[in-house]
Amino acid sequence: MAGSCVGESDGLTFWVAEQKDYDDVMSISVQIYGGNDYLPHRYASWMTEPDRVVILGRRDGKLVALESGLIVDEGCTVVVEGLRVCPSERGRGVAGVIQRFADQYIQQLYPSVRTKRQTKADDPSAGPTQTLSKFTELGRRAALSFIGEADSFEGFISHLRNKLHSTTGSEPGVSVPQMVLIEDEQQLKNILLDPELPSRVQLPGGAIIQDWQPLQPIKGNLEILARRNLTWLADKPERPAFLSFYTPPYPIPYKGGSLRFNIDMFGTDLVSAKRALAGHFEKVSERREVKGRVMVHVYLNKSLWEGLREFCEGYTGVRRCREYWEQLFLERGM
Ligand SMILES: CC(C)(COP(=O)(O)OP(=O)(O)OC[C@H]1O[C@@H](n2cnc3c(N)ncnc32)[C@H](O)[C@@H]1OP(=O)(O)O)[C@@H](O)C(=O)NCCC(=O)NCCS
């Protein structure tokens, strides 16, 4: 254990994570999120990401917990992510201990941080929501999950395109208008910094949630979004009423190795959501960004879930792999 200890509390010592801790971190991460864990893939980039703090908790030298925070919203907010406690230590308050230390450590480094935000999965079929008691719920989106082999995506896209024709009543052979690909930096900036964007596309809690990371649509966050290499689609090039993007697919541990393909949608128009879904699948296939088994998660306004589920039905190569579930967006003061 090189590096230096940055604090201790309740029998744990705290350390700033380094690349060499990767194997230890993976050893406490087995089976997290049913194999959908992003950390095996993201850990290396977290080590060098600006304004990212990753804290490890050890008991007698052994890694027992990890918590991370990214400073966003021009220094006002920390978005916490990655929280995990090793299975043998769960249920004894360790998550609270490492979070209290991380909060205080982050505030020392970034005194401008006033607010802590996080997202969390919620399964309404499991009973009343267990919202974390000290947090306020700012927003909630539905999640629609599929699984399929990348080889079957082409057939799935044709299936979606055919269904779009019947939905929109367009003549066979006449293509349904595509969503607009927003590639120009200035054009994207105009869209994101438009003060009416949050109400026009119904941003949950006023934030763009990018693959579980809530960011206010403000200038200081544009660089963070640019880092993520997103593919943006909109219903129109200016003042869109529907906005959507996908994060480049990345490897996850699911069933010994799969890809995770996350699509975030903002807006309430079902036809736009259908066009966006088909558009994202087309782009990701065209660019050969997927291979092998792919887990697809679409995060969208709750009112669109049923319609989009129905839209995707009827093609065996890509099938739904999870019942309705939700993404919660939470906030508390520091
Ligand atoms: C969720 C997990 C981190 C909880 O760890 P734990 O040490 O067993 O949690 P405990 O119930 O003993 O600790 C309770 C404290 O942790 C907090 N806590 C528990 N789950 C939390 C969560 N998901 N997010 C934030 N805080 C959480 C509680 O609010 C409580 O805080 P308090 O002491 O300030 O009151 C652990 O079960 C785990 O690693 N699960 C797998 C990964 C995962 O699901 N991470 C959560 C991502 S949102």
XYZ file of C-alpha atoms and ligand atoms in Angstrom:
382
model
C 0.000 0.000 0.000
C 1.955 3.025 -1.201
C 0.230 6.428 -1.306
C -0.684 8.254 1.848
C -3.465 7.868 4.337
C -5.775 10.916 4.222
C -7.829 10.175 7.317
C -9.388 7.660 9.649
C -12.677 7.060 11.401
C -14.659 4.196 12.964
C -11.819 1.695 12.524
C -11.275 2.523 8.849
C -8.380 4.329 7.205
C -9.021 6.384 4.065
C -6.824 6.629 0.980
C -6.955 8.388 -2.360
C -7.392 5.628 -4.935
C -4.627 4.915 -7.417
C -4.426 2.803 -10.561
C -2.585 0.051 -8.642
C -5.687 -0.459 -6.446
C -7.701 -1.681 -9.450
C -7.583 -5.394 -8.560
C -8.584 -4.728 -4.947
C -11.503 -2.577 -6.138
C -12.632 -5.289 -8.543
C -12.468 -7.861 -5.752
C -15.155 -5.976 -3.742
C -17.243 -5.343 -6.882
C -18.284 -8.873 -7.864
C -21.953 -9.071 -8.956
C -22.663 -5.368 -8.419
C -25.695 -4.104 -10.385
C -26.321 -7.629 -11.687
C -23.196 -7.510 -13.854
C -23.917 -3.995 -15.208
C -21.135 -2.317 -13.254
C -19.430 0.543 -15.110
C -16.446 0.767 -12.762
C -14.245 -1.979 -14.285
C -14.319 0.090 -17.477
C -14.249 3.591 -15.954
C -11.737 3.108 -13.159
C -8.693 4.041 -15.249
C -10.299 7.240 -16.581
C -11.460 8.162 -13.069
C -7.795 8.151 -11.983
C -7.023 11.049 -14.322
C -10.357 12.845 -14.667
C -10.156 16.500 -13.581
C -12.095 17.341 -10.401
C -12.738 13.676 -9.603
C -12.072 12.350 -6.102
C -11.978 8.586 -5.462
C -11.690 7.488 -1.831
C -10.944 3.987 -0.573
C -11.697 2.742 2.938
C -9.495 0.013 4.433
C -9.789 -2.036 7.593
C -6.458 -3.486 8.781
C -5.055 -2.771 5.330
C -7.827 -4.659 3.508
C -10.028 -2.735 1.091
C -13.616 -2.592 2.350
C -15.261 0.376 0.612
C -15.077 2.912 -2.221
C -16.828 6.238 -2.786
C -16.255 8.781 -5.537
C -17.377 12.295 -6.378
C -17.098 14.491 -9.458
C -17.249 18.249 -8.983
C -19.704 19.725 -11.497
C -22.043 22.709 -11.947
C -19.132 25.172 -11.911
C -17.900 23.992 -8.530
C -21.252 24.088 -6.695
C -22.166 20.409 -6.764
C -20.542 17.069 -6.177
C -22.110 14.152 -8.017
C -21.334 11.037 -5.996
C -20.938 7.707 -7.759
C -19.421 4.295 -7.385
C -20.331 3.699 -3.716
C -19.668 0.101 -2.737
C -18.837 -1.901 0.370
C -17.307 -5.375 0.310
C -19.997 -8.057 0.854
C -18.630 -9.261 4.205
C -18.868 -5.722 5.679
C -22.355 -4.805 4.455
C -25.179 -3.919 6.851
C -22.839 -2.421 9.487
C -22.967 1.231 8.490
C -19.703 1.261 6.495
C -21.404 3.073 3.578
C -22.343 5.899 5.960
C -18.808 6.074 7.393
C -17.039 6.356 4.030
C -19.614 8.846 2.725
C -19.201 11.117 5.747
C -15.440 11.059 5.293
C -15.644 11.642 1.527
C -18.069 14.585 1.976
C -15.756 16.272 4.422
C -12.624 15.555 2.332
C -14.298 16.936 -0.817
C -15.414 20.058 1.032
C -11.867 20.671 2.180
C -10.588 20.422 -1.395
C -13.541 22.262 -2.965
C -15.018 24.701 -0.427
C -17.458 26.034 -3.071
C -19.391 22.720 -3.070
C -22.747 23.201 -1.355
C -24.813 20.373 -2.757
C -24.461 16.655 -3.190
C -26.344 14.870 -5.946
C -26.699 11.257 -6.915
C -28.824 8.953 -9.019
C -30.069 5.582 -7.934
C -31.992 2.699 -9.454
C -35.463 2.020 -8.107
C -37.712 -0.945 -8.678
C -41.321 0.119 -7.997
C -42.525 -3.508 -8.127
C -40.462 -4.173 -4.990
C -42.760 -1.942 -2.917
C -42.594 1.688 -1.778
C -39.467 3.549 -2.864
C -36.604 3.435 -0.399
C -35.494 7.001 -1.040
C -32.457 7.779 1.064
C -33.859 9.651 4.034
C -31.555 12.687 3.957
C -32.109 13.301 0.248
C -34.787 15.194 -1.668
C -36.072 13.626 -4.844
C -35.555 16.022 -7.766
C -36.642 13.802 -10.619
C -37.395 10.330 -11.800
C -37.194 8.650 -15.200
C -38.330 5.313 -16.508
C -35.832 2.745 -17.751
C -36.430 0.225 -20.515
C -33.885 -2.586 -20.828
C -33.173 -5.009 -23.659
C -30.596 -7.573 -24.497
C -29.487 -8.816 -27.885
C -26.556 -9.926 -29.985
C -24.949 -7.146 -32.033
C -25.414 -9.366 -35.119
C -29.161 -9.049 -34.779
C -29.179 -5.238 -34.604
C -29.570 -4.863 -38.368
C -32.733 -6.952 -38.356
C -33.972 -5.036 -35.316
C -33.421 -1.697 -37.062
C -35.478 -2.869 -40.101
C -38.168 -4.031 -37.697
C -38.225 -0.599 -36.007
C -38.221 1.254 -39.334
C -41.177 -0.829 -40.588
C -43.062 -0.140 -37.397
C -42.285 3.577 -37.673
C -43.874 3.579 -41.141
C -47.048 2.100 -39.793
C -47.055 4.467 -36.777
C -46.638 7.577 -38.885
C -48.846 6.321 -41.734
C -46.170 7.150 -44.295
C -46.185 5.454 -47.704
C -44.034 2.330 -48.013
C -40.790 3.281 -49.700
C -41.025 6.872 -48.445
C -38.593 7.197 -45.590
C -39.740 8.561 -42.236
C -37.729 11.730 -41.506
C -34.589 10.986 -39.513
C -33.756 12.788 -36.298
C -31.159 15.515 -36.772
C -27.609 14.557 -35.821
C -26.108 17.404 -33.795
C -22.382 17.327 -34.488
C -21.501 20.990 -34.607
C -20.118 22.181 -31.263
C -21.661 25.645 -31.540
C -25.044 24.239 -32.501
C -24.999 21.902 -29.494
C -23.922 24.738 -27.238
C -26.849 26.887 -28.431
C -29.263 24.049 -27.706
C -27.879 23.230 -24.274
C -27.514 26.789 -23.014
C -30.974 27.893 -24.159
C -32.689 28.877 -20.871
C -35.942 27.329 -22.133
C -34.384 23.899 -22.722
C -35.268 22.434 -19.285
C -38.979 23.146 -19.733
C -39.095 22.376 -23.461
C -37.606 18.891 -23.179
C -38.690 18.340 -19.553
C -35.241 17.809 -18.098
C -35.702 15.755 -14.910
C -34.945 18.058 -11.979
C -33.586 20.554 -14.527
C -30.559 18.342 -15.296
C -29.202 16.466 -18.262
C -28.652 13.006 -16.859
C -25.840 11.477 -18.885
C -25.450 7.780 -18.149
C -26.565 8.339 -14.515
C -24.599 11.560 -14.068
C -26.812 14.647 -13.531
C -25.395 17.883 -14.965
C -27.095 21.256 -15.104
C -27.218 22.663 -18.641
C -24.696 25.409 -17.903
C -21.481 26.520 -19.556
C -19.138 24.934 -17.008
C -20.600 21.475 -17.706
C -20.175 21.588 -21.499
C -16.588 20.435 -21.264
C -17.632 17.450 -19.115
C -20.284 16.470 -21.674
C -17.773 16.927 -24.516
C -15.380 14.518 -22.739
C -18.011 11.790 -22.899
C -17.974 11.563 -26.717
C -21.785 11.485 -26.974
C -23.872 11.142 -30.143
C -26.711 13.665 -30.043
C -30.006 13.470 -31.930
C -32.734 16.131 -31.868
C -36.139 16.476 -33.519
C -34.929 19.765 -35.051
C -31.620 21.620 -35.244
C -32.764 24.613 -33.208
C -34.926 24.850 -30.109
C -35.648 21.090 -30.113
C -38.596 19.677 -28.205
C -36.916 16.274 -28.104
C -33.254 15.674 -27.388
C -31.417 12.413 -26.996
C -27.916 10.944 -27.005
C -26.050 7.721 -26.571
C -22.861 7.131 -24.635
C -20.302 4.993 -26.522
C -20.994 1.352 -25.568
C -18.601 -0.027 -22.972
C -17.701 -3.447 -21.549
C -19.429 -4.775 -18.434
C -18.964 -8.065 -16.538
C -22.491 -9.386 -17.351
C -22.369 -13.129 -18.190
C -18.591 -13.158 -18.453
C -18.390 -10.113 -20.731
C -20.977 -7.983 -22.552
C -21.365 -4.431 -23.773
C -23.577 -1.817 -22.175
C -25.324 0.609 -24.530
C -27.019 3.521 -22.715
C -29.453 5.880 -24.426
C -30.706 8.988 -22.610
C -33.868 10.705 -23.879
C -35.433 14.030 -22.922
C -38.878 15.063 -24.165
C -42.374 13.641 -24.155
C -43.233 12.981 -27.808
C -43.536 9.245 -28.496
C -42.933 9.420 -32.259
C -39.702 11.359 -31.590
C -38.659 8.743 -29.035
C -39.232 5.993 -31.609
C -37.278 7.869 -34.270
C -34.481 8.546 -31.800
C -34.279 4.899 -30.746
C -34.058 3.711 -34.364
C -31.531 6.490 -35.086
C -29.237 5.533 -32.211
C -29.288 1.855 -33.156
C -28.472 2.821 -36.752
C -25.549 4.998 -35.728
C -24.035 2.516 -33.300
C -24.281 -0.287 -35.909
C -22.998 1.849 -38.773
C -19.950 2.766 -36.689
C -19.428 -0.890 -35.646
C -19.347 0.140 -31.997
C -21.090 -3.046 -30.853
C -20.158 -6.708 -30.928
C -21.188 -9.793 -28.988
C -23.887 -9.554 -26.331
C -25.277 -6.051 -25.786
C -27.318 -4.835 -22.827
C -29.337 -1.780 -23.886
C -30.802 0.645 -21.348
C -33.042 3.512 -22.457
C -33.797 6.218 -19.866
C -36.845 8.280 -20.713
C -39.874 10.204 -19.546
C -42.228 7.858 -17.694
C -45.105 8.659 -20.077
C -43.124 7.115 -22.978
C -42.153 3.780 -21.447
C -45.213 1.746 -22.459
C -45.269 3.101 -26.027
C -41.579 2.458 -26.568
C -41.827 -1.019 -25.043
C -44.592 -1.873 -27.496
C -42.586 -0.372 -30.371
C -39.664 -2.716 -29.692
C -41.788 -5.828 -29.252
C -42.055 -8.565 -31.875
C -38.436 -9.113 -32.836
C -36.810 -12.131 -31.237
C -33.169 -11.043 -31.697
C -33.510 -8.139 -29.240
C -35.714 -8.874 -26.260
C -36.678 -7.057 -23.107
C -34.655 -8.303 -20.153
C -36.107 -6.406 -17.221
C -39.507 -5.277 -15.963
C -40.281 -1.567 -15.652
C -37.715 0.162 -13.438
C -36.770 3.739 -12.659
C -33.856 6.060 -12.227
C -34.119 8.430 -9.260
C -32.331 11.755 -9.103
C -31.595 12.867 -5.526
C -30.068 15.886 -3.804
C -29.017 16.980 -0.335
C -27.097 19.870 1.168
C -23.511 19.236 2.266
C -25.444 -0.163 -0.998
C -24.230 -0.449 -0.128
C -23.096 0.494 -0.510
C -24.635 -0.188 1.319
O -23.508 -0.390 2.141
P -23.657 -0.811 3.691
O -22.426 -0.448 4.391
O -24.098 -2.225 3.764
O -24.862 0.119 4.130
P -25.466 0.199 5.580
O -26.922 -0.009 5.429
O -24.757 -0.665 6.562
O -25.092 1.690 5.906
C -26.068 2.594 6.163
C -25.607 3.936 5.744
O -25.268 3.936 4.346
C -26.167 4.746 3.615
N -26.501 4.095 2.351
C -26.924 2.831 2.184
N -27.148 2.613 0.868
C -26.855 3.763 0.222
C -26.896 4.168 -1.145
N -27.291 3.339 -2.098
N -26.532 5.427 -1.443
C -26.140 6.278 -0.479
N -26.094 5.951 0.832
C -26.440 4.705 1.163
C -27.386 4.863 4.515
O -28.110 6.035 4.240
C -26.747 4.919 5.889
O -26.182 6.191 6.099
P -26.101 6.827 7.593
O -25.108 5.980 8.327
O -25.590 8.209 7.330
O -27.475 6.761 8.137
C -23.752 -1.932 -0.244
O -24.856 -2.770 -0.006
C -23.161 -2.269 -1.604
O -21.957 -2.164 -1.809
N -24.025 -2.671 -2.560
C -23.587 -2.945 -3.926
C -23.311 -1.650 -4.698
C -24.487 -0.678 -4.696
O -25.634 -1.063 -4.865
N -24.168 0.618 -4.468
C -25.190 1.655 -4.341
C -25.235 2.548 -5.508
S -26.532 3.769 -5.335
